[in-house]
Each structure stands twice: as structure tokens, then as C-alpha cells.
Amino acid sequence: MSIVAKFHQWFILTQFFLDRLLAAILRSSAFVSWAEALLPDEILSRILRIVGKTDNSTLLEKIIDFLSTVIDNRDVIAMLIQPLLKLGLVDRVIGLLTTELERSPDEKLDRSGSLDLVLHFMEELSVIHCVSKAMTSNDRLIKVLVNMIKSPDKVEVASYCASVVIVISNILTDGKHLVPMISRDLPFLEGLLEVLPEVPDDDQARYALWSILSRVLAQVQGTELNSLSLDRFASLFSGKFGLIKDDLESQVVDEEKLTPEDALLKGWISRCLMAISFFMERWIEEKSSQGNKDAIDNAREVLSYCQKALR
């Protein structure tokens, strides 16, 4: 083994040990003094350099485990989050995500858990208000996440779909200015609908998905649609409405057992169904004199279902 290879192996083992040690300390009663010791920029910068550059999946796992420990401790994150943001935490994590996505198929096979790891970490970060706010100012992130939902391969790697929709939902909560940017992206809307069957048992992801749809469709409903755009929206919801119907009929909740989260979800779904009804009514009115009976009958069926569900 060459000197360079030995040094690299030594560095990884040393870093692996230090990350585990720091994570254990931050879980102990001495966490405050140790968190303060991490405050100098040169220490936090070194941690972020590892986040942004490591190709070693084991080291990546341990450095993310360490940062997750930081996030999980309210007192520690209160001390460290602003310095981490100032030093480029969000950019580093976005870089890490894009690096994993750009790997060759063989590399992805060898690092099958790395993408999930990065996305789960991003999901944890996006819950923190100041981090989510920082994420909203980075157009690159929303574009990467939207492209993941649009990817034809997403269903083959369904494990990441839940994290992606949760992160997008959290970002849109603080980044309402981003909604218009994605509201006319029909492949994105189609991708969201295709994710519905992938997250039926993940309440958080399902809530997030309906939250996104609600925001996007409300934005579209509030803008002027020309005839071509209306055609495209009507075609999308006619073609994919079975996915919505299956989701709603498989997740019926007793009104007497409605939790606050269920009530919130019900509101999002109602707004989506009202928007779809709006599109379908307009489209039927516009096309009823032009023939194409099958398409109009299909649109009427969608409209009827929405109206019954809203009663």
C-alpha cells in the first residue's frame, strides 16, 4: 500500500473515531461545553468541508450522524445553527445531494444508502425554520428536488420520494415566492400524482404531498389560463385522476376520530378538489360544442366525483 493510500486510510479512521466521539459527547450531560468548543469557525468549517467532499460512504454516514445529533439537541442547535448557516451549511448539503445524483449507475449501486441518508438529513434540516428560510433563497435546490419528482426513475427508487416531498413542502411553507415558479410545470404535477401510490402508509409524506398540490393548484386557479393551458391541465387530471381517487378511497378517516393533522389534510384535499372542479367546469364549457364526446364524458366523471367528495 502506498504512503498516500495509508495516509488516506488513517485520515478516514481518525475522522470516523472523532465523529463518533463528538456525537456521543453531544448526547451526554456535558453537551453545552462541548458545543461551545465547536463554535470557532475553523472547526465548523472543517466539519462542513467533510460534508461537501467525502467520497467515503462510511465517513459520510458518521458525519451526518454527528450533525443529526446536533439537530436533535435543542440547546446545541440554538448555539451552532447560525454559525453553520453563515459558513455555508445549505450550499454544502445541496452540493452533497447533487453529487450523489450525478454518480454513475455503478457508483450508485455501491452507495445505495447514501442518497437516502442525504435526503433524510435534508428533511431534518428543513424542519428548522431558519434553515428552511435559507433553503428558499437557493433556486438550485428547488430545481434539483423538482427534477427528482419529474424523473421517470423515481418509482424505482421510491424510498427517496417521501423525503423529497417533505423537503419541498417545508421549503414552500417559508418560500411562497417559489410556488409560481413550479405552478405551470405539468411534468412536476404529474410526478407528484405518481408519487401518491408510493406513500400511502407514510402520513407525513402524504400530508406534505397534498400540501404541495394545494398550494400549486391554488396558484394556478388564481391566474388566467389560456385555452392551451386549460387543455393541458384538464388532460392531466383526466388521465391521472384514478391515482387521486385510489388515494382518497384507501384513506377514509372517521369524522369523529379526526385529528388536527387529519383536519389540516382534509382542508388541503378540499382545496385541490375545488381547483380540479374549476378546471374541469371551464374545460367542459369550452369544449362541449366541439365534439370529442369521450374526453368530455371523462371530464364530467372527474367533475362529478370531485363535487360528491366536497359535499
PDB file of C-alpha atoms in Angstrom:
ATOM      1  CA  MET A   1       0.000   0.000   0.000  1.00  0.00           C
ATOM      2  CA  SER A   2       1.375   3.429  -0.952  1.00  0.00           C
ATOM      3  CA  ILE A   3       2.081   6.175   1.579  1.00  0.00           C
ATOM      4  CA  VAL A   4      -0.795   8.249   0.155  1.00  0.00           C
ATOM      5  CA  ALA A   5      -3.225   5.331   0.481  1.00  0.00           C
ATOM      6  CA  LYS A   6      -2.068   4.654   4.050  1.00  0.00           C
ATOM      7  CA  PHE A   7      -2.494   8.320   4.959  1.00  0.00           C
ATOM      8  CA  HIS A   8      -5.974   8.359   3.417  1.00  0.00           C
ATOM      9  CA  GLN A   9      -6.938   5.239   5.388  1.00  0.00           C
ATOM     10  CA  TRP A  10      -5.524   6.757   8.596  1.00  0.00           C
ATOM     11  CA  PHE A  11      -7.416  10.004   7.988  1.00  0.00           C
ATOM     12  CA  ILE A  12     -10.718   8.187   7.481  1.00  0.00           C
ATOM     13  CA  LEU A  13     -10.256   6.050  10.604  1.00  0.00           C
ATOM     14  CA  THR A  14      -9.276   9.099  12.663  1.00  0.00           C
ATOM     15  CA  GLN A  15     -12.205  11.125  11.374  1.00  0.00           C
ATOM     16  CA  PHE A  16     -14.532   8.170  11.940  1.00  0.00           C
ATOM     17  CA  PHE A  17     -13.399   7.944  15.570  1.00  0.00           C
ATOM     18  CA  LEU A  18     -13.680  11.707  16.159  1.00  0.00           C
ATOM     19  CA  ASP A  19     -17.179  11.894  14.688  1.00  0.00           C
ATOM     20  CA  ARG A  20     -18.373   9.030  16.885  1.00  0.00           C
ATOM     21  CA  LEU A  21     -16.730  10.597  19.928  1.00  0.00           C
ATOM     22  CA  LEU A  22     -18.272  14.017  19.299  1.00  0.00           C
ATOM     23  CA  ALA A  23     -21.710  12.526  18.662  1.00  0.00           C
ATOM     24  CA  ALA A  24     -21.513  10.573  21.932  1.00  0.00           C
ATOM     25  CA  ILE A  25     -20.393  13.680  23.847  1.00  0.00           C
ATOM     26  CA  LEU A  26     -23.222  15.802  22.445  1.00  0.00           C
ATOM     27  CA  ARG A  27     -25.666  13.189  23.732  1.00  0.00           C
ATOM     28  CA  SER A  28     -24.161  13.400  27.226  1.00  0.00           C
ATOM     29  CA  SER A  29     -24.735  15.890  30.055  1.00  0.00           C
ATOM     30  CA  ALA A  30     -21.554  17.757  29.040  1.00  0.00           C
ATOM     31  CA  PHE A  31     -23.017  18.787  25.684  1.00  0.00           C
ATOM     32  CA  VAL A  32     -23.088  22.557  26.345  1.00  0.00           C
ATOM     33  CA  SER A  33     -19.376  22.983  26.996  1.00  0.00           C
ATOM     34  CA  TRP A  34     -18.506  20.726  24.062  1.00  0.00           C
ATOM     35  CA  ALA A  35     -20.879  22.560  21.754  1.00  0.00           C
ATOM     36  CA  GLU A  36     -19.186  25.819  22.750  1.00  0.00           C
ATOM     37  CA  ALA A  37     -15.837  24.243  21.895  1.00  0.00           C
ATOM     38  CA  LEU A  38     -17.114  23.628  18.347  1.00  0.00           C
ATOM     39  CA  LEU A  39     -18.044  27.288  17.806  1.00  0.00           C
ATOM     40  CA  PRO A  40     -14.758  28.550  16.283  1.00  0.00           C
ATOM     41  CA  ASP A  41     -15.152  28.950  12.522  1.00  0.00           C
ATOM     42  CA  GLU A  42     -12.136  26.791  11.713  1.00  0.00           C
ATOM     43  CA  ILE A  43     -13.680  23.779  13.488  1.00  0.00           C
ATOM     44  CA  LEU A  44     -17.122  24.133  11.934  1.00  0.00           C
ATOM     45  CA  SER A  45     -15.529  24.824   8.536  1.00  0.00           C
ATOM     46  CA  ARG A  46     -13.613  21.553   8.759  1.00  0.00           C
ATOM     47  CA  ILE A  47     -16.839  19.667   9.512  1.00  0.00           C
ATOM     48  CA  LEU A  48     -18.555  21.281   6.523  1.00  0.00           C
ATOM     49  CA  ARG A  49     -15.604  20.532   4.239  1.00  0.00           C
ATOM     50  CA  ILE A  50     -16.019  16.856   5.073  1.00  0.00           C
ATOM     51  CA  VAL A  51     -19.772  17.092   4.403  1.00  0.00           C
ATOM     52  CA  GLY A  52     -19.144  18.627   0.999  1.00  0.00           C
ATOM     53  CA  LYS A  53     -16.295  16.441  -0.217  1.00  0.00           C
ATOM     54  CA  THR A  54     -16.264  12.968   1.277  1.00  0.00           C
ATOM     55  CA  ASP A  55     -16.492  10.046  -1.162  1.00  0.00           C
ATOM     56  CA  ASN A  56     -16.301   7.516   1.649  1.00  0.00           C
ATOM     57  CA  SER A  57     -19.834   6.302   2.397  1.00  0.00           C
ATOM     58  CA  THR A  58     -18.965   5.187   5.941  1.00  0.00           C
ATOM     59  CA  LEU A  59     -17.452   8.552   6.812  1.00  0.00           C
ATOM     60  CA  LEU A  60     -20.441  10.280   5.211  1.00  0.00           C
ATOM     61  CA  GLU A  61     -22.773   8.237   7.403  1.00  0.00           C
ATOM     62  CA  LYS A  62     -20.872   9.170  10.552  1.00  0.00           C
ATOM     63  CA  ILE A  63     -20.557  12.891   9.799  1.00  0.00           C
ATOM     64  CA  ILE A  64     -24.302  13.057   9.062  1.00  0.00           C
ATOM     65  CA  ASP A  65     -24.996  11.107  12.249  1.00  0.00           C
ATOM     66  CA  PHE A  66     -22.962  13.709  14.125  1.00  0.00           C
ATOM     67  CA  LEU A  67     -24.840  16.616  12.523  1.00  0.00           C
ATOM     68  CA  SER A  68     -28.166  14.870  13.192  1.00  0.00           C
ATOM     69  CA  THR A  69     -27.174  14.690  16.850  1.00  0.00           C
ATOM     70  CA  VAL A  70     -26.571  18.442  16.751  1.00  0.00           C
ATOM     71  CA  ILE A  71     -30.014  18.987  15.225  1.00  0.00           C
ATOM     72  CA  ASP A  72     -31.752  16.733  17.755  1.00  0.00           C
ATOM     73  CA  ASN A  73     -30.444  18.732  20.738  1.00  0.00           C
ATOM     74  CA  ARG A  74     -32.387  21.993  21.010  1.00  0.00           C
ATOM     75  CA  ASP A  75     -29.735  23.764  23.094  1.00  0.00           C
ATOM     76  CA  VAL A  76     -26.874  22.665  20.844  1.00  0.00           C
ATOM     77  CA  ILE A  77     -28.634  23.617  17.615  1.00  0.00           C
ATOM     78  CA  ALA A  78     -29.520  27.019  19.092  1.00  0.00           C
ATOM     79  CA  MET A  79     -25.787  27.660  19.556  1.00  0.00           C
ATOM     80  CA  LEU A  80     -24.473  26.173  16.318  1.00  0.00           C
ATOM     81  CA  ILE A  81     -27.080  26.631  13.593  1.00  0.00           C
ATOM     82  CA  GLN A  82     -26.420  30.294  12.752  1.00  0.00           C
ATOM     83  CA  PRO A  83     -22.613  29.810  12.552  1.00  0.00           C
ATOM     84  CA  LEU A  84     -23.181  26.714  10.388  1.00  0.00           C
ATOM     85  CA  LEU A  85     -25.510  28.630   8.077  1.00  0.00           C
ATOM     86  CA  LYS A  86     -23.040  31.506   7.830  1.00  0.00           C
ATOM     87  CA  LEU A  87     -20.316  29.062   6.794  1.00  0.00           C
ATOM     88  CA  GLY A  88     -22.458  27.560   4.018  1.00  0.00           C
ATOM     89  CA  LEU A  89     -24.260  24.547   5.509  1.00  0.00           C
ATOM     90  CA  VAL A  90     -27.114  24.727   2.988  1.00  0.00           C
ATOM     91  CA  ASP A  91     -24.786  25.006  -0.032  1.00  0.00           C
ATOM     92  CA  ARG A  92     -22.698  22.072   1.234  1.00  0.00           C
ATOM     93  CA  VAL A  93     -25.731  19.836   1.667  1.00  0.00           C
ATOM     94  CA  ILE A  94     -27.119  20.795  -1.752  1.00  0.00           C
ATOM     95  CA  GLY A  95     -23.703  20.021  -3.240  1.00  0.00           C
ATOM     96  CA  LEU A  96     -23.735  16.661  -1.491  1.00  0.00           C
ATOM     97  CA  LEU A  97     -27.183  15.876  -2.900  1.00  0.00           C
ATOM     98  CA  THR A  98     -26.240  16.813  -6.480  1.00  0.00           C
ATOM     99  CA  THR A  99     -23.002  14.814  -6.221  1.00  0.00           C
ATOM    100  CA  GLU A 100     -24.937  11.685  -5.230  1.00  0.00           C
ATOM    101  CA  LEU A 101     -27.466  12.226  -8.029  1.00  0.00           C
ATOM    102  CA  GLU A 102     -24.729  12.683 -10.643  1.00  0.00           C
ATOM    103  CA  ARG A 103     -22.883   9.466  -9.798  1.00  0.00           C
ATOM    104  CA  SER A 104     -22.740   6.721 -12.399  1.00  0.00           C
ATOM    105  CA  PRO A 105     -25.196   3.783 -12.101  1.00  0.00           C
ATOM    106  CA  ASP A 106     -22.381   1.536 -10.821  1.00  0.00           C
ATOM    107  CA  GLU A 107     -21.377   4.067  -8.166  1.00  0.00           C
ATOM    108  CA  LYS A 108     -24.999   4.464  -7.083  1.00  0.00           C
ATOM    109  CA  LEU A 109     -25.275   0.690  -6.710  1.00  0.00           C
ATOM    110  CA  ASP A 110     -22.195   0.641  -4.468  1.00  0.00           C
ATOM    111  CA  ARG A 111     -23.581   3.552  -2.392  1.00  0.00           C
ATOM    112  CA  SER A 112     -27.265   2.593  -2.429  1.00  0.00           C
ATOM    113  CA  GLY A 113     -27.910   4.035   1.031  1.00  0.00           C
ATOM    114  CA  SER A 114     -26.039   7.326   0.580  1.00  0.00           C
ATOM    115  CA  LEU A 115     -28.784   9.184  -1.308  1.00  0.00           C
ATOM    116  CA  ASP A 116     -31.403   8.176   1.263  1.00  0.00           C
ATOM    117  CA  LEU A 117     -29.043   9.289   4.018  1.00  0.00           C
ATOM    118  CA  VAL A 118     -28.534  12.725   2.470  1.00  0.00           C
ATOM    119  CA  LEU A 119     -32.256  13.202   1.826  1.00  0.00           C
ATOM    120  CA  HIS A 120     -33.238  12.203   5.366  1.00  0.00           C
ATOM    121  CA  PHE A 121     -30.682  14.676   6.690  1.00  0.00           C
ATOM    122  CA  MET A 122     -32.053  17.377   4.398  1.00  0.00           C
ATOM    123  CA  GLU A 123     -35.531  16.521   5.679  1.00  0.00           C
ATOM    124  CA  GLU A 124     -34.337  17.028   9.274  1.00  0.00           C
ATOM    125  CA  LEU A 125     -32.760  20.364   8.354  1.00  0.00           C
ATOM    126  CA  SER A 126     -35.825  21.651   6.505  1.00  0.00           C
ATOM    127  CA  VAL A 127     -37.918  21.423   9.688  1.00  0.00           C
ATOM    128  CA  ILE A 128     -35.747  24.136  11.288  1.00  0.00           C
ATOM    129  CA  HIS A 129     -37.285  27.494  10.377  1.00  0.00           C
ATOM    130  CA  CYS A 130     -34.059  29.433   9.782  1.00  0.00           C
ATOM    131  CA  VAL A 131     -32.634  26.599   7.658  1.00  0.00           C
ATOM    132  CA  SER A 132     -35.818  26.259   5.625  1.00  0.00           C
ATOM    133  CA  LYS A 133     -35.747  30.017   5.075  1.00  0.00           C
ATOM    134  CA  ALA A 134     -32.146  29.780   3.846  1.00  0.00           C
ATOM    135  CA  MET A 135     -33.162  26.939   1.524  1.00  0.00           C
ATOM    136  CA  THR A 136     -35.870  29.110  -0.056  1.00  0.00           C
ATOM    137  CA  SER A 137     -33.255  31.597  -1.244  1.00  0.00           C
ATOM    138  CA  ASN A 138     -31.430  28.890  -3.199  1.00  0.00           C
ATOM    139  CA  ASP A 139     -33.210  28.322  -6.542  1.00  0.00           C
ATOM    140  CA  ARG A 140     -30.806  25.480  -7.294  1.00  0.00           C
ATOM    141  CA  LEU A 141     -32.273  23.329  -4.514  1.00  0.00           C
ATOM    142  CA  ILE A 142     -35.915  23.586  -5.568  1.00  0.00           C
ATOM    143  CA  LYS A 143     -34.892  22.834  -9.172  1.00  0.00           C
ATOM    144  CA  VAL A 144     -32.992  19.702  -8.093  1.00  0.00           C
ATOM    145  CA  LEU A 145     -35.900  18.467  -5.951  1.00  0.00           C
ATOM    146  CA  VAL A 146     -38.484  19.205  -8.647  1.00  0.00           C
ATOM    147  CA  ASN A 147     -36.374  17.306 -11.207  1.00  0.00           C
ATOM    148  CA  MET A 148     -36.243  14.324  -8.842  1.00  0.00           C
ATOM    149  CA  ILE A 149     -40.048  14.230  -8.752  1.00  0.00           C
ATOM    150  CA  LYS A 150     -40.182  14.575 -12.551  1.00  0.00           C
ATOM    151  CA  SER A 151     -37.675  11.744 -13.068  1.00  0.00           C
ATOM    152  CA  PRO A 152     -39.178   8.672 -14.784  1.00  0.00           C
ATOM    153  CA  ASP A 153     -36.994   6.526 -12.499  1.00  0.00           C
ATOM    154  CA  LYS A 154     -38.466   7.863  -9.247  1.00  0.00           C
ATOM    155  CA  VAL A 155     -40.845   4.945  -8.676  1.00  0.00           C
ATOM    156  CA  GLU A 156     -37.920   2.508  -8.969  1.00  0.00           C
ATOM    157  CA  VAL A 157     -36.276   4.325  -6.045  1.00  0.00           C
ATOM    158  CA  ALA A 158     -39.488   5.081  -4.153  1.00  0.00           C
ATOM    159  CA  SER A 159     -37.644   5.173  -0.848  1.00  0.00           C
ATOM    160  CA  TYR A 160     -36.490   8.733  -1.542  1.00  0.00           C
ATOM    161  CA  CYS A 161     -39.878  10.059  -2.726  1.00  0.00           C
ATOM    162  CA  ALA A 162     -41.157  10.598   0.815  1.00  0.00           C
ATOM    163  CA  SER A 163     -38.170  12.698   1.863  1.00  0.00           C
ATOM    164  CA  VAL A 164     -38.259  14.756  -1.341  1.00  0.00           C
ATOM    165  CA  VAL A 165     -41.924  15.753  -0.977  1.00  0.00           C
ATOM    166  CA  ILE A 166     -41.445  16.554   2.725  1.00  0.00           C
ATOM    167  CA  VAL A 167     -38.487  18.834   1.974  1.00  0.00           C
ATOM    168  CA  ILE A 168     -40.359  20.566  -0.875  1.00  0.00           C
ATOM    169  CA  SER A 169     -43.389  21.102   1.375  1.00  0.00           C
ATOM    170  CA  ASN A 170     -41.258  22.573   4.172  1.00  0.00           C
ATOM    171  CA  ILE A 171     -39.466  24.876   1.734  1.00  0.00           C
ATOM    172  CA  LEU A 172     -42.734  26.126   0.196  1.00  0.00           C
ATOM    173  CA  THR A 173     -44.084  26.936   3.663  1.00  0.00           C
ATOM    174  CA  ASP A 174     -41.340  29.555   4.061  1.00  0.00           C
ATOM    175  CA  GLY A 175     -40.845  30.217   0.345  1.00  0.00           C
ATOM    176  CA  LYS A 176     -44.232  31.169  -1.039  1.00  0.00           C
ATOM    177  CA  HIS A 177     -42.406  33.087  -3.799  1.00  0.00           C
ATOM    178  CA  LEU A 178     -41.307  29.724  -5.220  1.00  0.00           C
ATOM    179  CA  VAL A 179     -44.863  28.489  -5.838  1.00  0.00           C
ATOM    180  CA  PRO A 180     -45.429  30.483  -9.075  1.00  0.00           C
ATOM    181  CA  MET A 181     -42.157  29.087 -10.428  1.00  0.00           C
ATOM    182  CA  ILE A 182     -43.419  25.490 -10.247  1.00  0.00           C
ATOM    183  CA  SER A 183     -47.160  26.046 -10.687  1.00  0.00           C
ATOM    184  CA  ARG A 184     -47.128  25.691 -14.502  1.00  0.00           C
ATOM    185  CA  ASP A 185     -44.702  22.755 -14.503  1.00  0.00           C
ATOM    186  CA  LEU A 186     -47.081  20.000 -15.621  1.00  0.00           C
ATOM    187  CA  PRO A 187     -44.447  17.204 -15.574  1.00  0.00           C
ATOM    188  CA  PHE A 188     -43.835  18.111 -11.909  1.00  0.00           C
ATOM    189  CA  LEU A 189     -47.568  17.936 -11.112  1.00  0.00           C
ATOM    190  CA  GLU A 190     -47.775  14.631 -12.964  1.00  0.00           C
ATOM    191  CA  GLY A 191     -44.795  13.364 -10.976  1.00  0.00           C
ATOM    192  CA  LEU A 192     -46.443  14.359  -7.686  1.00  0.00           C
ATOM    193  CA  LEU A 193     -49.589  12.433  -8.593  1.00  0.00           C
ATOM    194  CA  GLU A 194     -47.459   9.399  -9.489  1.00  0.00           C
ATOM    195  CA  VAL A 195     -45.861   9.551  -6.040  1.00  0.00           C
ATOM    196  CA  LEU A 196     -49.267   9.210  -4.299  1.00  0.00           C
ATOM    197  CA  PRO A 197     -49.325   5.375  -4.539  1.00  0.00           C
ATOM    198  CA  GLU A 198     -45.758   5.255  -3.190  1.00  0.00           C
ATOM    199  CA  VAL A 199     -46.545   6.926   0.165  1.00  0.00           C
ATOM    200  CA  PRO A 200     -49.956   5.572   1.299  1.00  0.00           C
ATOM    201  CA  ASP A 201     -48.625   4.446   4.683  1.00  0.00           C
ATOM    202  CA  ASP A 202     -46.370   7.438   5.359  1.00  0.00           C
ATOM    203  CA  ASP A 203     -48.663  10.037   6.928  1.00  0.00           C
ATOM    204  CA  GLN A 204     -46.033  12.778   6.970  1.00  0.00           C
ATOM    205  CA  ALA A 205     -45.174  12.336   3.288  1.00  0.00           C
ATOM    206  CA  ARG A 206     -48.839  12.125   2.293  1.00  0.00           C
ATOM    207  CA  TYR A 207     -49.632  15.328   4.207  1.00  0.00           C
ATOM    208  CA  ALA A 208     -46.653  17.006   2.544  1.00  0.00           C
ATOM    209  CA  LEU A 209     -47.718  15.889  -0.923  1.00  0.00           C
ATOM    210  CA  TRP A 210     -51.277  17.180  -0.557  1.00  0.00           C
ATOM    211  CA  SER A 211     -49.930  20.404   0.926  1.00  0.00           C
ATOM    212  CA  ILE A 212     -47.788  20.965  -2.189  1.00  0.00           C
ATOM    213  CA  LEU A 213     -50.667  20.155  -4.543  1.00  0.00           C
ATOM    214  CA  SER A 214     -52.951  22.514  -2.629  1.00  0.00           C
ATOM    215  CA  ARG A 215     -50.503  25.432  -2.860  1.00  0.00           C
ATOM    216  CA  VAL A 216     -49.701  24.847  -6.524  1.00  0.00           C
ATOM    217  CA  LEU A 217     -53.298  24.372  -7.704  1.00  0.00           C
ATOM    218  CA  ALA A 218     -54.489  27.412  -5.740  1.00  0.00           C
ATOM    219  CA  GLN A 219     -51.791  29.428  -7.523  1.00  0.00           C
ATOM    220  CA  VAL A 220     -52.899  28.142 -10.937  1.00  0.00           C
ATOM    221  CA  GLN A 221     -56.570  28.713 -10.150  1.00  0.00           C
ATOM    222  CA  GLY A 222     -55.815  32.334  -9.314  1.00  0.00           C
ATOM    223  CA  THR A 223     -54.183  33.036 -12.681  1.00  0.00           C
ATOM    224  CA  GLU A 224     -55.628  33.410 -16.156  1.00  0.00           C
ATOM    225  CA  LEU A 225     -55.364  30.189 -18.156  1.00  0.00           C
ATOM    226  CA  ASN A 226     -55.403  30.331 -21.937  1.00  0.00           C
ATOM    227  CA  SER A 227     -57.128  27.603 -23.928  1.00  0.00           C
ATOM    228  CA  LEU A 228     -53.933  25.575 -24.445  1.00  0.00           C
ATOM    229  CA  SER A 229     -53.019  25.627 -20.735  1.00  0.00           C
ATOM    230  CA  LEU A 230     -56.562  24.652 -19.788  1.00  0.00           C
ATOM    231  CA  ASP A 231     -56.384  21.729 -22.239  1.00  0.00           C
ATOM    232  CA  ARG A 232     -53.173  20.523 -20.625  1.00  0.00           C
ATOM    233  CA  PHE A 233     -54.462  20.740 -17.052  1.00  0.00           C
ATOM    234  CA  ALA A 234     -57.740  19.029 -17.977  1.00  0.00           C
ATOM    235  CA  SER A 235     -55.830  16.275 -19.803  1.00  0.00           C
ATOM    236  CA  LEU A 236     -53.504  15.755 -16.839  1.00  0.00           C
ATOM    237  CA  PHE A 237     -56.289  15.400 -14.278  1.00  0.00           C
ATOM    238  CA  SER A 238     -58.473  13.276 -16.555  1.00  0.00           C
ATOM    239  CA  GLY A 239     -55.571  10.915 -17.175  1.00  0.00           C
ATOM    240  CA  LYS A 240     -54.240  10.727 -13.620  1.00  0.00           C
ATOM    241  CA  PHE A 241     -57.425  11.138 -11.597  1.00  0.00           C
ATOM    242  CA  GLY A 242     -57.501   7.414 -10.832  1.00  0.00           C
ATOM    243  CA  LEU A 243     -54.433   7.949  -8.618  1.00  0.00           C
ATOM    244  CA  ILE A 244     -56.228  10.661  -6.638  1.00  0.00           C
ATOM    245  CA  LYS A 245     -59.378   8.548  -6.363  1.00  0.00           C
ATOM    246  CA  ASP A 246     -57.430   5.492  -5.154  1.00  0.00           C
ATOM    247  CA  ASP A 247     -55.636   7.566  -2.529  1.00  0.00           C
ATOM    248  CA  LEU A 248     -58.827   9.142  -1.176  1.00  0.00           C
ATOM    249  CA  GLU A 249     -60.749   5.873  -1.074  1.00  0.00           C
ATOM    250  CA  SER A 250     -57.934   3.996   0.662  1.00  0.00           C
ATOM    251  CA  GLN A 251     -57.503   6.634   3.373  1.00  0.00           C
ATOM    252  CA  VAL A 252     -61.035   7.252   4.673  1.00  0.00           C
ATOM    253  CA  VAL A 253     -60.988   8.769   8.188  1.00  0.00           C
ATOM    254  CA  ASP A 254     -63.925   8.651  10.602  1.00  0.00           C
ATOM    255  CA  GLU A 255     -65.097  12.249  11.197  1.00  0.00           C
ATOM    256  CA  GLU A 256     -65.446  11.529  14.924  1.00  0.00           C
ATOM    257  CA  LYS A 257     -61.801  10.444  15.120  1.00  0.00           C
ATOM    258  CA  LEU A 258     -60.395  13.355  13.115  1.00  0.00           C
ATOM    259  CA  THR A 259     -57.030  14.542  14.496  1.00  0.00           C
ATOM    260  CA  PRO A 260     -55.770  18.132  13.968  1.00  0.00           C
ATOM    261  CA  GLU A 261     -53.429  16.760  11.293  1.00  0.00           C
ATOM    262  CA  ASP A 262     -56.319  14.957   9.589  1.00  0.00           C
ATOM    263  CA  ALA A 263     -58.373  18.176   9.623  1.00  0.00           C
ATOM    264  CA  LEU A 264     -55.478  20.045   8.015  1.00  0.00           C
ATOM    265  CA  LEU A 265     -55.119  17.326   5.378  1.00  0.00           C
ATOM    266  CA  LYS A 266     -58.856  17.412   4.699  1.00  0.00           C
ATOM    267  CA  GLY A 267     -58.599  21.154   4.028  1.00  0.00           C
ATOM    268  CA  TRP A 268     -55.730  20.660   1.556  1.00  0.00           C
ATOM    269  CA  ILE A 269     -57.591  17.894  -0.267  1.00  0.00           C
ATOM    270  CA  SER A 270     -60.752  20.012  -0.449  1.00  0.00           C
ATOM    271  CA  ARG A 271     -58.822  22.908  -1.979  1.00  0.00           C
ATOM    272  CA  CYS A 272     -57.313  20.545  -4.554  1.00  0.00           C
ATOM    273  CA  LEU A 273     -60.705  19.084  -5.477  1.00  0.00           C
ATOM    274  CA  MET A 274     -62.196  22.584  -5.786  1.00  0.00           C
ATOM    275  CA  ALA A 275     -59.352  23.602  -8.118  1.00  0.00           C
ATOM    276  CA  ILE A 276     -59.760  20.450 -10.230  1.00  0.00           C
ATOM    277  CA  SER A 277     -63.526  21.091 -10.396  1.00  0.00           C
ATOM    278  CA  PHE A 278     -62.803  24.637 -11.549  1.00  0.00           C
ATOM    279  CA  PHE A 279     -60.518  23.421 -14.361  1.00  0.00           C
ATOM    280  CA  MET A 280     -62.958  20.733 -15.470  1.00  0.00           C
ATOM    281  CA  GLU A 281     -66.013  23.004 -15.467  1.00  0.00           C
ATOM    282  CA  ARG A 282     -64.218  25.583 -17.584  1.00  0.00           C
ATOM    283  CA  TRP A 283     -62.853  22.960 -19.959  1.00  0.00           C
ATOM    284  CA  ILE A 284     -66.243  21.247 -20.431  1.00  0.00           C
ATOM    285  CA  GLU A 285     -67.900  24.612 -21.055  1.00  0.00           C
ATOM    286  CA  GLU A 286     -65.250  25.489 -23.636  1.00  0.00           C
ATOM    287  CA  LYS A 287     -65.230  22.124 -25.435  1.00  0.00           C
ATOM    288  CA  SER A 288     -68.858  20.959 -25.219  1.00  0.00           C
ATOM    289  CA  SER A 289     -69.700  22.390 -28.638  1.00  0.00           C
ATOM    290  CA  GLN A 290     -66.621  20.885 -30.315  1.00  0.00           C
ATOM    291  CA  GLY A 291     -67.409  17.173 -30.146  1.00  0.00           C
ATOM    292  CA  ASN A 292     -64.897  14.689 -28.633  1.00  0.00           C
ATOM    293  CA  LYS A 293     -67.614  13.038 -26.544  1.00  0.00           C
ATOM    294  CA  ASP A 294     -65.327  10.507 -24.804  1.00  0.00           C
ATOM    295  CA  ALA A 295     -62.987  13.187 -23.432  1.00  0.00           C
ATOM    296  CA  ILE A 296     -65.921  15.325 -22.276  1.00  0.00           C
ATOM    297  CA  ASP A 297     -67.617  12.345 -20.591  1.00  0.00           C
ATOM    298  CA  ASN A 298     -64.354  11.547 -18.816  1.00  0.00           C
ATOM    299  CA  ALA A 299     -64.033  15.149 -17.634  1.00  0.00           C
ATOM    300  CA  ARG A 300     -67.652  15.105 -16.405  1.00  0.00           C
ATOM    301  CA  GLU A 301     -66.911  11.923 -14.451  1.00  0.00           C
ATOM    302  CA  VAL A 302     -63.942  13.617 -12.746  1.00  0.00           C
ATOM    303  CA  LEU A 303     -66.031  16.718 -12.020  1.00  0.00           C
ATOM    304  CA  SER A 304     -68.881  14.642 -10.588  1.00  0.00           C
ATOM    305  CA  TYR A 305     -66.511  12.745  -8.289  1.00  0.00           C
ATOM    306  CA  CYS A 306     -64.954  15.979  -7.006  1.00  0.00           C
ATOM    307  CA  GLN A 307     -68.353  17.550  -6.349  1.00  0.00           C
ATOM    308  CA  LYS A 308     -69.585  14.493  -4.423  1.00  0.00           C
ATOM    309  CA  ALA A 309     -66.378  14.352  -2.367  1.00  0.00           C
ATOM    310  CA  LEU A 310     -66.764  18.025  -1.431  1.00  0.00           C
ATOM    311  CA  ARG A 311     -70.300  17.618  -0.050  1.00  0.00           C
TER     312      ARG A 311
END
